[in-house]
CSV table of C-alpha atoms in Angstrom, one decimal:
chain,number,residue,atom,x,y,z
G,1,VAL,CA,48.7,118.5,72.7
G,2,GLY,CA,46.9,116.7,75.5
G,3,SER,CA,50.1,115.8,77.1
G,4,ARG,CA,51.4,119.4,76.9
G,5,ILE,CA,48.2,120.6,78.6
G,6,ALA,CA,48.8,117.9,81.3
G,7,ASP,CA,52.3,119.3,81.8
G,8,ARG,CA,50.8,122.8,82.5
G,9,VAL,CA,48.4,121.3,85.0
G,10,PHE,CA,51.4,119.6,86.8
G,11,ASP,CA,53.1,123.0,86.9
G,12,ILE,CA,50.4,124.3,89.3
G,13,THR,CA,51.4,122.9,92.7
G,14,ARG,CA,48.0,122.0,94.1
G,15,THR,CA,45.5,119.1,94.0
G,16,PHE,CA,42.2,119.6,92.2
G,17,PRO,CA,39.3,117.8,93.8
G,18,LEU,CA,37.0,118.2,90.8
G,19,ALA,CA,38.0,119.0,87.2
G,20,LEU,CA,36.2,119.4,83.9
G,21,ASP,CA,37.4,118.4,80.4
G,22,VAL,CA,35.5,120.4,77.8
G,23,GLY,CA,35.4,118.7,74.4
G,24,SER,CA,37.3,115.7,75.8
G,25,GLY,CA,36.9,113.5,72.8
G,26,ARG,CA,38.4,110.1,73.7
G,27,GLY,CA,40.2,111.4,76.7
G,28,TYR,CA,43.4,112.9,75.2
G,29,ILE,CA,44.2,114.9,78.4
G,30,ALA,CA,43.0,112.4,81.0
G,31,GLN,CA,45.4,109.7,79.9
G,32,HIS,CA,48.3,111.9,80.8
G,33,LEU,CA,47.0,113.0,84.3
G,34,ASN,CA,47.1,111.1,87.6
G,35,LYS,CA,44.8,110.8,90.6
G,36,GLU,CA,47.4,112.6,92.9
G,37,THR,CA,46.7,115.8,90.9
G,38,ILE,CA,43.0,115.3,89.8
G,39,GLU,CA,40.7,113.5,92.3
G,40,LYS,CA,37.7,113.3,89.9
G,41,LEU,CA,37.2,114.3,86.3
G,42,ILE,CA,34.0,115.1,84.4
G,43,GLN,CA,34.5,114.6,80.6
G,44,VAL,CA,32.1,116.5,78.4
G,45,ASP,CA,31.8,116.2,74.6
G,46,ILE,CA,29.0,116.7,72.1
G,47,ALA,CA,29.9,113.4,70.3
G,48,GLU,CA,28.5,110.5,72.3
G,49,ASN,CA,30.6,107.9,70.4
G,50,ALA,CA,33.8,109.6,71.3
G,51,LEU,CA,32.9,109.4,75.0
G,52,LYS,CA,32.0,105.7,74.7
G,53,ASN,CA,35.4,105.0,73.2
G,54,ALA,CA,37.4,107.0,75.7
G,55,VAL,CA,40.9,105.8,76.7
G,56,GLU,CA,41.0,104.4,80.2
G,57,SER,CA,42.6,106.6,82.9
G,58,GLU,CA,43.6,106.0,86.5
G,59,ILE,CA,41.4,109.1,87.5
G,60,PRO,CA,37.7,108.4,88.4
G,61,THR,CA,35.8,109.9,85.4
G,62,VAL,CA,32.2,110.6,84.6
G,63,SER,CA,31.1,111.2,80.9
G,64,VAL,CA,28.4,113.8,80.0
G,65,VAL,CA,27.1,114.4,76.5
G,66,ALA,CA,26.7,118.2,76.3
G,67,ASP,CA,27.4,121.3,74.1
G,68,GLU,CA,30.4,123.4,75.1
G,69,GLU,CA,28.2,126.5,74.7
G,70,PHE,CA,25.6,125.3,77.2
G,71,LEU,CA,27.4,123.5,80.0
G,72,PRO,CA,24.9,121.8,82.3
G,73,PHE,CA,26.6,122.6,85.6
G,74,LYS,CA,26.0,125.0,88.4
G,75,GLU,CA,28.1,128.1,88.9
G,76,ASP,CA,31.3,127.7,91.0
G,77,THR,CA,31.5,123.9,90.6
G,78,PHE,CA,35.0,123.1,89.3
G,79,ASP,CA,38.5,123.7,90.6
G,80,LEU,CA,40.0,123.2,87.1
G,81,VAL,CA,38.7,123.2,83.5
G,82,VAL,CA,40.8,121.9,80.6
G,83,SER,CA,40.2,121.7,76.9
G,84,SER,CA,42.3,120.4,74.0
G,85,LEU,CA,41.7,121.2,70.4
G,86,SER,CA,37.9,121.4,70.5
G,87,LEU,CA,37.0,125.1,70.8
G,88,HIS,CA,37.6,125.8,67.1
G,89,TRP,CA,34.3,123.9,66.5
G,90,VAL,CA,32.3,126.2,68.8
G,91,ASN,CA,29.9,128.6,67.0
G,92,ASP,CA,30.1,131.3,69.7
G,93,LEU,CA,33.6,131.3,71.3
G,94,PRO,CA,32.9,134.3,73.6
G,95,ARG,CA,29.9,132.4,75.0
G,96,ALA,CA,31.9,129.2,75.5
G,97,PHE,CA,34.5,131.1,77.5
G,98,ARG,CA,31.8,132.7,79.6
G,99,GLU,CA,30.3,129.3,80.3
G,100,ILE,CA,33.7,128.0,81.4
G,101,HIS,CA,34.3,131.0,83.6
G,102,GLN,CA,30.9,130.6,85.2
G,103,VAL,CA,31.4,126.9,86.2
G,104,LEU,CA,34.8,127.6,87.7
G,105,LYS,CA,35.1,128.2,91.4
G,106,PRO,CA,36.8,131.4,92.5
G,107,ASP,CA,40.6,130.9,92.3
G,108,GLY,CA,39.9,128.1,89.8
G,109,VAL,CA,42.0,127.9,86.6
G,110,PHE,CA,41.2,127.2,82.9
G,111,ILE,CA,44.0,125.6,80.8
G,112,GLY,CA,43.2,125.1,77.2
G,113,ALA,CA,44.6,124.7,73.7
G,114,MET,CA,43.1,125.5,70.3
G,115,PHE,CA,44.2,125.7,66.7
G,116,GLY,CA,45.7,129.1,65.7
G,117,GLY,CA,45.2,131.2,62.5
G,118,ASP,CA,48.3,129.8,60.7
G,119,THR,CA,47.1,126.2,60.9
G,120,LEU,CA,47.3,124.4,57.5
G,121,TYR,CA,48.4,127.6,55.8
G,122,GLU,CA,50.2,125.5,53.1
G,123,LEU,CA,47.0,123.6,52.3
G,124,ARG,CA,44.9,126.8,52.3
G,125,CYS,CA,47.2,128.6,49.9
G,126,SER,CA,47.6,125.7,47.5
G,127,LEU,CA,43.8,125.1,47.2
G,128,GLN,CA,43.2,128.8,46.7
G,129,LEU,CA,45.8,129.1,43.9
G,130,ALA,CA,44.5,126.0,42.2
G,131,GLU,CA,40.9,127.1,42.3
G,132,LEU,CA,41.8,130.6,41.0
G,133,GLU,CA,43.7,129.0,38.1
G,134,ARG,CA,41.1,126.3,37.2
G,135,GLU,CA,37.8,127.8,38.2
G,136,GLY,CA,38.4,131.6,38.3
G,137,GLY,CA,37.6,132.1,42.0
G,138,PHE,CA,37.9,130.3,45.3
G,139,SER,CA,35.9,129.5,48.5
G,140,PRO,CA,37.2,128.6,51.9
G,141,HIS,CA,38.2,124.9,52.3
G,142,VAL,CA,39.9,125.1,55.7
G,143,SER,CA,38.0,125.9,58.9
G,144,PRO,CA,38.3,129.5,60.3
G,145,PHE,CA,40.7,129.9,63.2
G,146,THR,CA,41.2,132.5,65.9
G,147,ALA,CA,44.0,135.0,65.8
G,148,VAL,CA,46.3,135.2,68.8
G,149,SER,CA,45.7,138.9,69.1
G,150,ASP,CA,42.0,138.2,69.7
G,151,LEU,CA,42.4,135.4,72.2
G,152,GLY,CA,43.6,137.4,75.2
G,153,HIS,CA,40.8,139.9,74.7
G,154,LEU,CA,38.1,137.2,74.5
G,155,LEU,CA,39.4,135.6,77.7
G,156,SER,CA,39.6,138.9,79.5
G,157,ARG,CA,36.1,139.9,78.4
G,158,ALA,CA,34.8,136.5,79.7
G,159,GLY,CA,36.2,137.5,83.2
G,160,PHE,CA,39.5,135.6,83.4
G,161,THR,CA,42.4,137.3,85.1
G,162,THR,CA,46.2,136.7,85.2
G,163,LEU,CA,46.1,135.5,81.6
G,164,THR,CA,48.9,133.6,79.9
G,165,VAL,CA,48.8,132.9,76.1
G,166,ASP,CA,51.6,131.3,74.2
G,167,THR,CA,52.0,129.7,70.8
G,168,ASP,CA,53.6,126.6,69.4
G,169,GLU,CA,53.9,125.0,66.0
G,170,ILE,CA,53.7,121.2,65.2
G,171,GLN,CA,54.8,120.2,61.7
G,172,VAL,CA,53.8,116.9,60.3
G,173,ASN,CA,55.1,115.5,57.0
G,174,TYR,CA,52.8,113.6,54.6
G,175,PRO,CA,53.5,111.8,51.2
G,176,GLY,CA,51.2,114.4,49.5
G,177,LEU,CA,48.1,116.5,49.7
G,178,PHE,CA,45.7,113.6,49.2
G,179,GLU,CA,47.2,111.8,52.2
G,180,LEU,CA,46.9,114.9,54.3
G,181,MET,CA,43.3,115.4,53.5
G,182,GLU,CA,42.5,111.8,54.2
G,183,ASP,CA,44.2,112.1,57.6
G,184,LEU,CA,42.2,115.3,58.4
G,185,GLN,CA,39.0,113.5,57.5
G,186,GLY,CA,40.0,110.6,59.8
G,187,MET,CA,40.6,113.1,62.6
G,188,GLY,CA,37.1,114.5,62.1
G,189,GLU,CA,38.7,117.8,61.2
G,190,SER,CA,37.1,118.5,57.8
G,191,ASN,CA,36.1,122.0,57.0
G,192,CYS,CA,33.3,123.0,59.4
G,193,SER,CA,32.3,126.3,57.7
G,194,TRP,CA,28.5,126.4,57.0
G,195,ASN,CA,29.0,128.2,53.7
G,196,ARG,CA,31.7,125.8,52.4
G,197,LYS,CA,31.7,124.6,48.8
G,198,PRO,CA,30.2,121.1,48.7
G,199,LEU,CA,32.9,119.6,46.3
G,200,LEU,CA,36.2,120.2,44.7
G,201,HIS,CA,36.8,119.2,41.0
G,202,ARG,CA,39.3,116.4,40.5
G,203,GLU,CA,41.5,118.5,38.2
G,204,THR,CA,41.5,121.3,40.8
G,205,MET,CA,42.7,118.8,43.4
G,206,VAL,CA,45.4,117.5,41.2
G,207,ALA,CA,46.6,121.1,40.5
G,208,ALA,CA,46.5,121.9,44.2
G,209,ALA,CA,48.7,118.8,44.9
G,210,ALA,CA,51.2,119.9,42.4
G,211,ILE,CA,51.3,123.5,43.7
G,212,TYR,CA,51.6,122.2,47.3
G,213,ARG,CA,54.6,120.1,46.3
G,214,GLU,CA,56.2,122.9,44.3
G,215,MET,CA,55.8,125.6,46.9
G,216,TYR,CA,56.3,123.7,50.1
G,217,GLY,CA,57.7,120.2,49.3
G,218,ASN,CA,60.6,118.7,51.2
G,219,SER,CA,63.7,117.4,49.5
G,220,ASP,CA,62.6,113.8,50.1
G,221,GLY,CA,59.3,114.3,48.2
G,222,SER,CA,57.0,114.7,51.2
G,223,VAL,CA,55.0,117.8,52.0
G,224,PRO,CA,54.8,119.6,55.5
G,225,ALA,CA,51.5,120.5,57.2
G,226,THR,CA,51.8,123.1,59.9
G,227,PHE,CA,49.5,123.1,63.0
G,228,GLN,CA,49.7,126.2,65.0
G,229,ILE,CA,48.6,125.7,68.6
G,230,PHE,CA,47.5,128.5,71.1
G,231,TYR,CA,47.9,127.5,74.8
G,232,MET,CA,45.9,129.6,77.2
G,233,ILE,CA,45.8,129.9,81.0
G,234,GLY,CA,43.2,132.0,82.8
G,235,TRP,CA,42.1,132.3,86.5
G,236,LYS,CA,38.8,133.2,88.0
G,237,PHE,CA,39.2,136.1,90.4
G,238,HIS,CA,39.6,135.5,94.2
G,239,GLU,CA,40.6,137.9,96.9
G,240,SER,CA,43.7,135.8,97.8
G,241,GLN,CA,45.2,136.2,94.4
G,242,ALA,CA,48.2,138.5,93.9
G,243,ARG,CA,47.3,141.8,92.3
G,244,PRO,CA,49.4,144.3,90.2
G,245,ALA,CA,50.7,147.3,92.1
G,246,GLN,CA,48.8,150.6,91.7
G,247,ARG,CA,49.9,152.7,88.7
G,248,GLY,CA,52.6,155.2,89.7
G,249,SER,CA,53.7,153.3,92.9
G,250,ALA,CA,57.0,152.1,91.4
G,251,THR,CA,60.1,153.3,93.3
G,252,VAL,CA,62.7,152.3,90.6
G,253,SER,CA,62.7,153.4,87.0
G,254,PHE,CA,63.2,150.9,84.1
G,255,GLY,CA,66.1,153.2,83.1
G,256,ASP,CA,67.9,152.1,86.3
G,257,LEU,CA,67.8,148.4,85.4
G,258,ALA,CA,71.3,148.5,84.0
G,259,ASN,CA,72.5,149.4,87.6
G,260,ILE,CA,70.4,146.7,89.3
G,261,GLY,CA,73.5,145.2,91.0
G,262,GLY,CA,74.3,148.5,92.6
G,263,LEU,CA,70.7,149.1,93.7
G,264,LEU,CA,70.5,145.7,95.4
G,265,SER,CA,73.8,146.2,97.2
G,266,THR,CA,72.6,149.6,98.5
G,267,GLU,CA,69.4,148.0,99.8
G,268,LYS,CA,71.4,145.3,101.7
G,269,LYS,CA,73.5,147.9,103.3
């Protein structure tokens, strides 16, 4: 995902003197960027150990331990802000977007990615069915995620313009449910809900593994885990940016699009 965000940065044909990576972790975006595009990068994360073990990059970087909801930077500081798979841990997502918008310079751009609502739907469904069967009820065991229908609204409310939001799915195959959960724990992506249930009974886990394999299993015995990714691009307003034409100023109807060839020929004449 870090490399895909870097690709979106390269699509913008300009050099960014100062950039910010919010929730940088071990530098998953920086390792795919170059100093011709980013002259200096500030990496921010709330986990100090992640910053200490960041992967080396050719870009000059500075590490800052800080909370994404309380960025310690002045207004209109950065030309670019990026973020990869960290914003689902934020308690107040609208505030985090406002903080990002505030530290951007006018005509600056925010490029980010976060997990979407269909992430790990196979695991969520299997655990719920197993708990209902074995314990007569269920509680959330997968972190809550944002719906794509809400994301554009949140970015717009924070002040971003010229928004682009697209989705992607990455599917990873595991030997079974237990290996998947072990990998999630190793990624630091265990359930972050405050009201989560502290433990799952062993027999419930075994039942969930069987349900997972029965409902979603592959022919080779492995099970898939789906990660839905939302990619977002938003700009901070500047007078030089292109603006949509005024409502009612169109000179051609959508109904005439079928005859676009004739219309263009007429204009040339």
